[in-house]
Short mmCIF file of N, CA and C in Angstrom, two decimals:
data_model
loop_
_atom_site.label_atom_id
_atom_site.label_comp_id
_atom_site.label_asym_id
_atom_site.label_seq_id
_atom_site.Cartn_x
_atom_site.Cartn_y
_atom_site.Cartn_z
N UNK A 40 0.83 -1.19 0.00
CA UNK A 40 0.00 0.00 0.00
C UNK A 40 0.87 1.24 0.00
N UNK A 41 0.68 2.10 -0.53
CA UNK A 41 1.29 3.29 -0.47
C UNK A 41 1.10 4.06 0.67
N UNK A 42 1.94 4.80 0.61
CA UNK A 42 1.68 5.86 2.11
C UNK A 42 1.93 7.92 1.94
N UNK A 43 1.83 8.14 2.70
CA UNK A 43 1.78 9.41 2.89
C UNK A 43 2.08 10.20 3.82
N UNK A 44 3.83 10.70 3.92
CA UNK A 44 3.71 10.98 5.08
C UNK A 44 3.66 12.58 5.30
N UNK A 45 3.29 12.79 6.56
CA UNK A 45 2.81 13.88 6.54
C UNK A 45 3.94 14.73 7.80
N UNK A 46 4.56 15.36 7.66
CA UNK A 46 5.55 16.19 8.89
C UNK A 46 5.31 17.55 8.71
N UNK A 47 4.15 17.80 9.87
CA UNK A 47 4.05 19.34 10.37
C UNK A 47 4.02 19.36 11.49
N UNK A 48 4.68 20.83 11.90
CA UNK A 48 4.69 21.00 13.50
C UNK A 48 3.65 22.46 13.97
N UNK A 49 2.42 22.83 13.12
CA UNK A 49 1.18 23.88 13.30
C UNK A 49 -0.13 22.68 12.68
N UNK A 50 -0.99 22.98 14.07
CA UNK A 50 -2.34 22.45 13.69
C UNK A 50 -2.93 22.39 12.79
N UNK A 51 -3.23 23.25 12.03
CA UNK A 51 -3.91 24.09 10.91
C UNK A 51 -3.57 23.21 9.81
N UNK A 52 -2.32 23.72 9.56
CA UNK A 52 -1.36 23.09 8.49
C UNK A 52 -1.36 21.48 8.22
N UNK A 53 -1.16 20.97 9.35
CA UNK A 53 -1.23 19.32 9.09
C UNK A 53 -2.70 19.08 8.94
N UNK A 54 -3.69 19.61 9.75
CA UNK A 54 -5.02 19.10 9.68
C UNK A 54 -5.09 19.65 7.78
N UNK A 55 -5.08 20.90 7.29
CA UNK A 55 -5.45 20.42 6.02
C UNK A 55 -4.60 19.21 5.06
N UNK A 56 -3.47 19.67 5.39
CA UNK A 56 -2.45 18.14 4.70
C UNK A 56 -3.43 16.52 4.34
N UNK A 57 -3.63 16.52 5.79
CA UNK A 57 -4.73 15.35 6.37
C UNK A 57 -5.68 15.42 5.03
N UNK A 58 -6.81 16.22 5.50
CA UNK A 58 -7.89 16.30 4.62
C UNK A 58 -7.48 15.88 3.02
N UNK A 59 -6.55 16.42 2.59
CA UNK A 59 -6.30 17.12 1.25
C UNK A 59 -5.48 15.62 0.92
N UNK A 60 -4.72 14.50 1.95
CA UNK A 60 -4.68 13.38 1.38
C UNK A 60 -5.43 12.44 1.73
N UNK A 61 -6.50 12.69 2.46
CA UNK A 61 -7.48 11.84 2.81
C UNK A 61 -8.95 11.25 1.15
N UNK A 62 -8.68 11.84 0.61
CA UNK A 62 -8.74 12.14 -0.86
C UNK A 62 -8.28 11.15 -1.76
N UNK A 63 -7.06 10.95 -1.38
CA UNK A 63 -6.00 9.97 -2.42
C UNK A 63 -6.29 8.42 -2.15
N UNK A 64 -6.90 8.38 -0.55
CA UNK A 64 -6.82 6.71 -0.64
C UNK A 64 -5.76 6.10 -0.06
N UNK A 65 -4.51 7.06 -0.01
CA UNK A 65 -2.87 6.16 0.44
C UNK A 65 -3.60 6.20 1.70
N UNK A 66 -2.43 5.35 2.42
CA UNK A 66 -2.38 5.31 3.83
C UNK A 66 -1.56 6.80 4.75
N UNK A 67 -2.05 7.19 5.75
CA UNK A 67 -1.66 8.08 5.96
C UNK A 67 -1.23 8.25 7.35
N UNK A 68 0.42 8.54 7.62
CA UNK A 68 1.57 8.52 8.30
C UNK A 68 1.41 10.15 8.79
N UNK A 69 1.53 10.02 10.13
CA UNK A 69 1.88 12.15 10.19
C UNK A 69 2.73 11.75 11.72
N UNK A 70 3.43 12.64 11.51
CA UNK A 70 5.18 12.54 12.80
C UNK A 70 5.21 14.41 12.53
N UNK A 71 5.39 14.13 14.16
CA UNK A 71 5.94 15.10 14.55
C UNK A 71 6.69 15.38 15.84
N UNK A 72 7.57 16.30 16.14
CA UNK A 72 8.06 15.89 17.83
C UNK A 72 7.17 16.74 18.20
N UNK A 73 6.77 17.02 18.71
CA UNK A 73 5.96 18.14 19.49
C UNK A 73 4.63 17.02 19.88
N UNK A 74 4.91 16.66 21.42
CA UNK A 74 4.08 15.83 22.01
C UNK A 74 2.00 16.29 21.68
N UNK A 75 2.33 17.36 22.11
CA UNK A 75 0.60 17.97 22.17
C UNK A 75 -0.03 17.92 20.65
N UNK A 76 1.13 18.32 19.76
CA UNK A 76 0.13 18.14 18.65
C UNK A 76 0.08 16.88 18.14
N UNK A 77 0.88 15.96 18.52
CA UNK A 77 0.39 14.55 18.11
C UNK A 77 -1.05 13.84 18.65
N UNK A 78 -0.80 14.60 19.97
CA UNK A 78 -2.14 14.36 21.08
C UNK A 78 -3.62 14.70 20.40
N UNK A 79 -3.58 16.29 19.74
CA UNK A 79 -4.51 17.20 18.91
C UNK A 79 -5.01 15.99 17.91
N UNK A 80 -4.13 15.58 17.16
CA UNK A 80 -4.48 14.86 15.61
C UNK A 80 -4.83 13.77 15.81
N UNK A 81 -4.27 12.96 16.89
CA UNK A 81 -4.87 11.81 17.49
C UNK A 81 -6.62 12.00 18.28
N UNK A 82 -6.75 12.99 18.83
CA UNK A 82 -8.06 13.53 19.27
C UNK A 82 -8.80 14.07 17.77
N UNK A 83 -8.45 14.63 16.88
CA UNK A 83 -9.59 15.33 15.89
C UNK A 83 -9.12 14.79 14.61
N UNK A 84 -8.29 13.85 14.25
CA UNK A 84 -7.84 14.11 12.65
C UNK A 84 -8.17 12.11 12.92
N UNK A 85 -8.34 11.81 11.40
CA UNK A 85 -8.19 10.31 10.61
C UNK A 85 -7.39 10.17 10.07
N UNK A 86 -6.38 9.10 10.99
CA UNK A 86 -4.79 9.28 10.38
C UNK A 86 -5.16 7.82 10.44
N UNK A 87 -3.81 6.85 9.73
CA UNK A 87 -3.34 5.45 9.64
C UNK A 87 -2.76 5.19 10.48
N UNK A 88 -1.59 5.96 10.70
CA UNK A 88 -0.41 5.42 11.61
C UNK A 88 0.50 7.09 12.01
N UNK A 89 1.13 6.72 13.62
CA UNK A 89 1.01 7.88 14.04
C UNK A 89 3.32 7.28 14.39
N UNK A 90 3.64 7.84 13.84
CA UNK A 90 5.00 7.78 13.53
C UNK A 90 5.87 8.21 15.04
N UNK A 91 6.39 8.21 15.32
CA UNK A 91 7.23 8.61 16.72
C UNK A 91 8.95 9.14 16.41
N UNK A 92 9.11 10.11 16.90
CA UNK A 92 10.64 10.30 16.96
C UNK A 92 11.16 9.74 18.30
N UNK A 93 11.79 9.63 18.28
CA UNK A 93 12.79 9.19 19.58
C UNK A 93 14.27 9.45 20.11
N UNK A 94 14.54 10.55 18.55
CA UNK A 94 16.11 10.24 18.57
C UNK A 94 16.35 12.04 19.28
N UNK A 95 15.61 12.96 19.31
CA UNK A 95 16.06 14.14 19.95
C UNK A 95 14.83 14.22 21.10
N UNK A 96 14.94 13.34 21.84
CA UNK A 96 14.46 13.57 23.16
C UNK A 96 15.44 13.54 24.70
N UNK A 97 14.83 14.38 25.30
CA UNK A 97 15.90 14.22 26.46
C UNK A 97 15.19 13.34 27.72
N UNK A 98 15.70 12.31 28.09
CA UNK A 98 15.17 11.47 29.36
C UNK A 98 15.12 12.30 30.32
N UNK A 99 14.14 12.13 31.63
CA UNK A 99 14.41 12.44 33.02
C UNK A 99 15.42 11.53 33.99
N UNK A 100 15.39 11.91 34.90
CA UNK A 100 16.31 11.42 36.02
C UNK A 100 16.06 9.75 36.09
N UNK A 101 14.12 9.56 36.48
CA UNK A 101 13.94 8.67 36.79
C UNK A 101 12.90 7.25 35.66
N UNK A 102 12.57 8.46 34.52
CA UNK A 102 12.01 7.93 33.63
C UNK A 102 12.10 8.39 31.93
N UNK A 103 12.31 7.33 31.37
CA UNK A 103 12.70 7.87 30.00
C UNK A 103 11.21 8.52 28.68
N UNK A 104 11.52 9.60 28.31
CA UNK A 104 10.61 10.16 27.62
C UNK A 104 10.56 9.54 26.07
N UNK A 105 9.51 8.75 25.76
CA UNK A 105 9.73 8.11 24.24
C UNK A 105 8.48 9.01 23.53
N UNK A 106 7.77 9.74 24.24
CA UNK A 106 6.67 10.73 23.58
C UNK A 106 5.20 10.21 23.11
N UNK A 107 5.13 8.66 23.77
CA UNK A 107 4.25 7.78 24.21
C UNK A 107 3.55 7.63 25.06
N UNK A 108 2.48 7.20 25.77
CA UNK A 108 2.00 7.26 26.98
C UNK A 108 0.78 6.65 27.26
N UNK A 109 -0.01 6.27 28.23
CA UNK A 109 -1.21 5.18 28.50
C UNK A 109 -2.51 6.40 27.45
N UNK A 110 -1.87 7.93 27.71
CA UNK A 110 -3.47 8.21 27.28
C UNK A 110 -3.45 8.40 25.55
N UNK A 111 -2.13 8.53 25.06
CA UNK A 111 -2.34 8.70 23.76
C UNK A 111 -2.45 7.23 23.33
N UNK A 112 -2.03 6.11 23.76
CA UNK A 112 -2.71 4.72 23.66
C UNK A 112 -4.16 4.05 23.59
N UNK A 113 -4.34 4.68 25.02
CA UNK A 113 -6.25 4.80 24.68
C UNK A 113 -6.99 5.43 23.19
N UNK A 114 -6.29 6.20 23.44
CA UNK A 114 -6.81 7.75 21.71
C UNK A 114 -6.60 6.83 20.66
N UNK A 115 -5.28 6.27 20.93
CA UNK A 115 -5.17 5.33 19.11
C UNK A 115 -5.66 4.17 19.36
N UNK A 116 -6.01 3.44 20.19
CA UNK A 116 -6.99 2.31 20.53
C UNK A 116 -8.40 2.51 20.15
N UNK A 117 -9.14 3.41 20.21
CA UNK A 117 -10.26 3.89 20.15
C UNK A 117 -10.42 4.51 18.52
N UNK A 118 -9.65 4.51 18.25
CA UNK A 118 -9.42 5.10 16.99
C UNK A 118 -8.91 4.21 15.69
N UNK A 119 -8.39 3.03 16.18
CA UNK A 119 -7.96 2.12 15.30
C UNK A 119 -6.57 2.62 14.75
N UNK A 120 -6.05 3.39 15.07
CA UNK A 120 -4.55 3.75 14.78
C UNK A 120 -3.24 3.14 15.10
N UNK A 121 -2.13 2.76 14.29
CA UNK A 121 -1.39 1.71 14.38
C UNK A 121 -0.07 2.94 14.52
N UNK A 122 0.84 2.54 15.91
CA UNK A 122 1.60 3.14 16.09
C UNK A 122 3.14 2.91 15.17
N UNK A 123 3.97 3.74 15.06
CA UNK A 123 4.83 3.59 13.63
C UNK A 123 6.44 3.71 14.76
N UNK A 124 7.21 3.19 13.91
CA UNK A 124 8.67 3.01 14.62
C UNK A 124 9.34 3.48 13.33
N UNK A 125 10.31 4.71 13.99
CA UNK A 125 11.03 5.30 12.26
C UNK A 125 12.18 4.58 12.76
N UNK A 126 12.66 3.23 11.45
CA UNK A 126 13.55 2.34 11.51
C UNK A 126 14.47 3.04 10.73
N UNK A 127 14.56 4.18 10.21
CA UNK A 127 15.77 4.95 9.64
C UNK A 127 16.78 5.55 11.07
N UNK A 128 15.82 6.08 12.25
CA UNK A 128 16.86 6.44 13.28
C UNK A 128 17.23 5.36 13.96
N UNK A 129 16.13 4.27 14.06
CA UNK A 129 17.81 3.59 14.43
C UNK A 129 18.88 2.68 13.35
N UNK A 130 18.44 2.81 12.23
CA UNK A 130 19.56 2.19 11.51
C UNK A 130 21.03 3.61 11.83
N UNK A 131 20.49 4.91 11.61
CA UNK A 131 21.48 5.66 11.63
C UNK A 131 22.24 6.12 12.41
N UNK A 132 21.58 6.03 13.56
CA UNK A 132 22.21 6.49 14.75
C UNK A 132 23.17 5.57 15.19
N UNK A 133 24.13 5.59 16.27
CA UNK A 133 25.49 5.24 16.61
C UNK A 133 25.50 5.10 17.85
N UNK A 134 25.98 4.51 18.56
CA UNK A 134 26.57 4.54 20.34
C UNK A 134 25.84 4.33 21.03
N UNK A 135 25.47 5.45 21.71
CA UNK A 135 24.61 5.80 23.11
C UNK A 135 23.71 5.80 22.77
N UNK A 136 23.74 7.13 21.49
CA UNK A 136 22.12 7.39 21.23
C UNK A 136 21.21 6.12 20.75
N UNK A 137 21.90 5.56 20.04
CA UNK A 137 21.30 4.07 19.65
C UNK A 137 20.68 3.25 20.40
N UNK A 138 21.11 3.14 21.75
CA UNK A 138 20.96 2.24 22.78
C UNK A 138 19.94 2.84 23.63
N UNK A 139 19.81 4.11 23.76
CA UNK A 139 18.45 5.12 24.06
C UNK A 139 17.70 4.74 23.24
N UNK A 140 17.62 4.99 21.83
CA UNK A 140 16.19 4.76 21.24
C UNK A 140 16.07 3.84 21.11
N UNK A 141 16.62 2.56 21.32
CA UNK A 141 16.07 0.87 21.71
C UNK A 141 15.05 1.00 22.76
N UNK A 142 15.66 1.89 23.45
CA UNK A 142 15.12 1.24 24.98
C UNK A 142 14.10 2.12 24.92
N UNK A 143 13.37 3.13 24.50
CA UNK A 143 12.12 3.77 24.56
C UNK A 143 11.62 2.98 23.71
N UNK A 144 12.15 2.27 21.87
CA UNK A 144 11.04 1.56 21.46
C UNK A 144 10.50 0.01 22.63
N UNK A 145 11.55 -0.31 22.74
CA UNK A 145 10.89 -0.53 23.89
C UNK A 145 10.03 -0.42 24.94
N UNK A 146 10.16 0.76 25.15
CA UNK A 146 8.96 1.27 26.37
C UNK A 146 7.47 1.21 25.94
N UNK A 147 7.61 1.96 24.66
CA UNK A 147 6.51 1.89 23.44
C UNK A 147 5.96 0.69 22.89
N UNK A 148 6.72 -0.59 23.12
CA UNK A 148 5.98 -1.59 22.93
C UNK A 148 4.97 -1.98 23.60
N UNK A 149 5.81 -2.22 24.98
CA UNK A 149 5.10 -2.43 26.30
C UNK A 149 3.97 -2.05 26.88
N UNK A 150 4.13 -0.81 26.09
CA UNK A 150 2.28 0.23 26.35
C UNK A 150 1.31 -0.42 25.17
N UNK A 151 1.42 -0.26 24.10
CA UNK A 151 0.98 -0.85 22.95
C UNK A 151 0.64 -2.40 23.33
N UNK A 152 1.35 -3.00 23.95
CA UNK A 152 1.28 -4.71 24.01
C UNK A 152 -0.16 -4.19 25.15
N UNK A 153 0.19 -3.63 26.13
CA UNK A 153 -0.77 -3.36 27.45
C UNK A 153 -2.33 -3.04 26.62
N UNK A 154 -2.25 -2.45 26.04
CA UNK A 154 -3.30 -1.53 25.11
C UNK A 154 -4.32 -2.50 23.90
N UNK A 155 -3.01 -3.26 23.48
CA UNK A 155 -3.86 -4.33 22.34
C UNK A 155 -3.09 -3.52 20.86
N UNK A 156 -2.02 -2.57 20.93
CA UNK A 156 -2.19 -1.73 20.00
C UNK A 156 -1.11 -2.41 18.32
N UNK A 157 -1.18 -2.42 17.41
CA UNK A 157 -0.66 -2.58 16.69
C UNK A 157 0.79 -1.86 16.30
N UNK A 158 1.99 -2.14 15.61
CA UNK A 158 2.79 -1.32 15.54
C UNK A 158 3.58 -1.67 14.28
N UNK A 159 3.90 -0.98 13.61
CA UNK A 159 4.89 -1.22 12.63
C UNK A 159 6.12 -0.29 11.71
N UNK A 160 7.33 -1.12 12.10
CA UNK A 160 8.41 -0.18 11.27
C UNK A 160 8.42 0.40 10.28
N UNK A 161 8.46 2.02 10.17
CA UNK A 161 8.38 2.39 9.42
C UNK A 161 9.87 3.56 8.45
N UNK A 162 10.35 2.74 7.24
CA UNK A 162 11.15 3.17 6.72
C UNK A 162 11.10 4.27 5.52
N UNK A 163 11.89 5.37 5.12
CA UNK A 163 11.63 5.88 3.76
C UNK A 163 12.94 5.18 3.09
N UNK A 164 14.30 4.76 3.68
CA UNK A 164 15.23 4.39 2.82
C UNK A 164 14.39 3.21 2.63
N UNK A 165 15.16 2.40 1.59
CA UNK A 165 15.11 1.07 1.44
C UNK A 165 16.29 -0.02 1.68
N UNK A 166 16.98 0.23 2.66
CA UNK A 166 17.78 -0.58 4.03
C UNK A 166 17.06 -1.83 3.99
N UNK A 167 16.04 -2.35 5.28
CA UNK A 167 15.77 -3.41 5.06
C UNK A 167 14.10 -3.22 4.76
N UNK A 168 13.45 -3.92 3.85
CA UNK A 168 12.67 -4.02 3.72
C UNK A 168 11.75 -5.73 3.75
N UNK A 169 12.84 -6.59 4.47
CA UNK A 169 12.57 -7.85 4.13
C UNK A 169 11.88 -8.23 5.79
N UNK A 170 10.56 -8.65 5.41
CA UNK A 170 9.72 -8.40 6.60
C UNK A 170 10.19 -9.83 7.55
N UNK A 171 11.16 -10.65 7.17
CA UNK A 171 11.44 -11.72 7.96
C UNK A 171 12.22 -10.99 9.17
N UNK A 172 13.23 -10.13 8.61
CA UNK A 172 14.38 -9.52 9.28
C UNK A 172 13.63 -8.66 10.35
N UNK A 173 12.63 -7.78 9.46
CA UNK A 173 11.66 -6.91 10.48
C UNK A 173 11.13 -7.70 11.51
N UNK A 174 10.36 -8.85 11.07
CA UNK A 174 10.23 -9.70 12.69
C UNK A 174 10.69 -9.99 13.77
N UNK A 175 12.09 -10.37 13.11
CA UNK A 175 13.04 -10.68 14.15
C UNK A 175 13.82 -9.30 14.65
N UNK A 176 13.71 -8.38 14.66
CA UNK A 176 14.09 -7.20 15.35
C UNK A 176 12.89 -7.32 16.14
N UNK A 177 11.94 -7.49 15.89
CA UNK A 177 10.41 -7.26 16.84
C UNK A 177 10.96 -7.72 17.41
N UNK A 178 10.75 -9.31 17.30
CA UNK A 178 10.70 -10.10 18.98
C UNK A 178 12.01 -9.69 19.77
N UNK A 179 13.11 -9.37 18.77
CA UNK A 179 14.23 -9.04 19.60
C UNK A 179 13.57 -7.79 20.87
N UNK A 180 13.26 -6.76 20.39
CA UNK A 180 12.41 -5.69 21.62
C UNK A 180 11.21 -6.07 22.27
N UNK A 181 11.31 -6.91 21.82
CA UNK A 181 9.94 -7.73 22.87
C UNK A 181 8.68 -7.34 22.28
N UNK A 182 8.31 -7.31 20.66
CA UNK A 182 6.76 -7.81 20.66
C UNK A 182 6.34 -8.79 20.61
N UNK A 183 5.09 -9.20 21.55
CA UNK A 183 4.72 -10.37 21.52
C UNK A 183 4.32 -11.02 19.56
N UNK A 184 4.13 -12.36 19.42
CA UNK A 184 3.95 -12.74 18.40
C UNK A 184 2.97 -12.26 17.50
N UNK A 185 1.94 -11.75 18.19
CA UNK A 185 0.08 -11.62 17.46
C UNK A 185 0.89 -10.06 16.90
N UNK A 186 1.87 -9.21 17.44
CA UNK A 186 1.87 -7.92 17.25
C UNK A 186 3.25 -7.83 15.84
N UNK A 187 4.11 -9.04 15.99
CA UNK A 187 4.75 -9.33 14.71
C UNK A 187 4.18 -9.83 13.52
N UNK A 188 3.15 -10.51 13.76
CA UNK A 188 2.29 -10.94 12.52
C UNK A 188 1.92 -10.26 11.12
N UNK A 189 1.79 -8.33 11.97
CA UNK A 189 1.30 -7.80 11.09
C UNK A 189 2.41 -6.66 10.62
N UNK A 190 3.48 -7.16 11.06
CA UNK A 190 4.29 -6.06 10.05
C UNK A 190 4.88 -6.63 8.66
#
């Protein structure tokens, strides 16, 4: 299926984006860092899949920030929305930072698994696209089986 992705960081702007490819039929992807307006589009807009950054966030002391959470879980539960993993940052990233955004997709599973929620890697290179390999990175972060099925 084709897709569409959509990266705005003003309400306005992405909500017409939305509309204006809601039109075409693709499937439709919208990422942004800015926690609240993902919250907004998840509350008022008909999206496919709701994309996550992970790689310019800063953790707290005692808990790590992946820009995920029980209530935007409920929102895409209720909504039928399938949460997205950008498999370009971590193919690209290096070291530390690498080992950070494991461990929040991680975190992000765990809520999603709690939730019932669907999830799937989402690439623009074409790195790996071979959905065996994609599995086995799943289970490697711990999705259960029913939630590898469908990537």
């Amino acid at each position: 299926m084709q897709q569409i992705i959509i990266k705005e960081n003003d309400f306005q702007k992405a909500r017409k984006k939305i509309r204006e490819s809601q039109k075409s039929g693709k499937e439709i992807i919208f990422f942004s860092n800015d926690d609240e307006l993902n919250r907004k589009i998840l509350e008022k807009e008909d999206i496919d899949v709701l994309l996550l950054s992970m790689g310019s966030r800063k953790d707290r002391m005692k808990q790590r920030d992946s820009g995920f959470n029980h209530i935007l879980a409920k929102l895409a539960k209720k909504k039928n929305i399938t949460i997205g993993i950008d498999l370009d940052e971590i193919i690209f990233s290096k070291g530390k930072e690498k080992s950070e955004i494991l461990s929040r997709v991680r975190q992000n599973i765990k809520i999603c698994n709690k939730n019932s929620l669907k999830m799937k890697f989402i690439s623009t290179s074409a790195k790996i696209k071979d959905s065996y390999n994609l599995k086995s990175l799943g289970l490697v972060l711990g999705m259960p089986t029913w939630m590898t099925k469908t990537i």
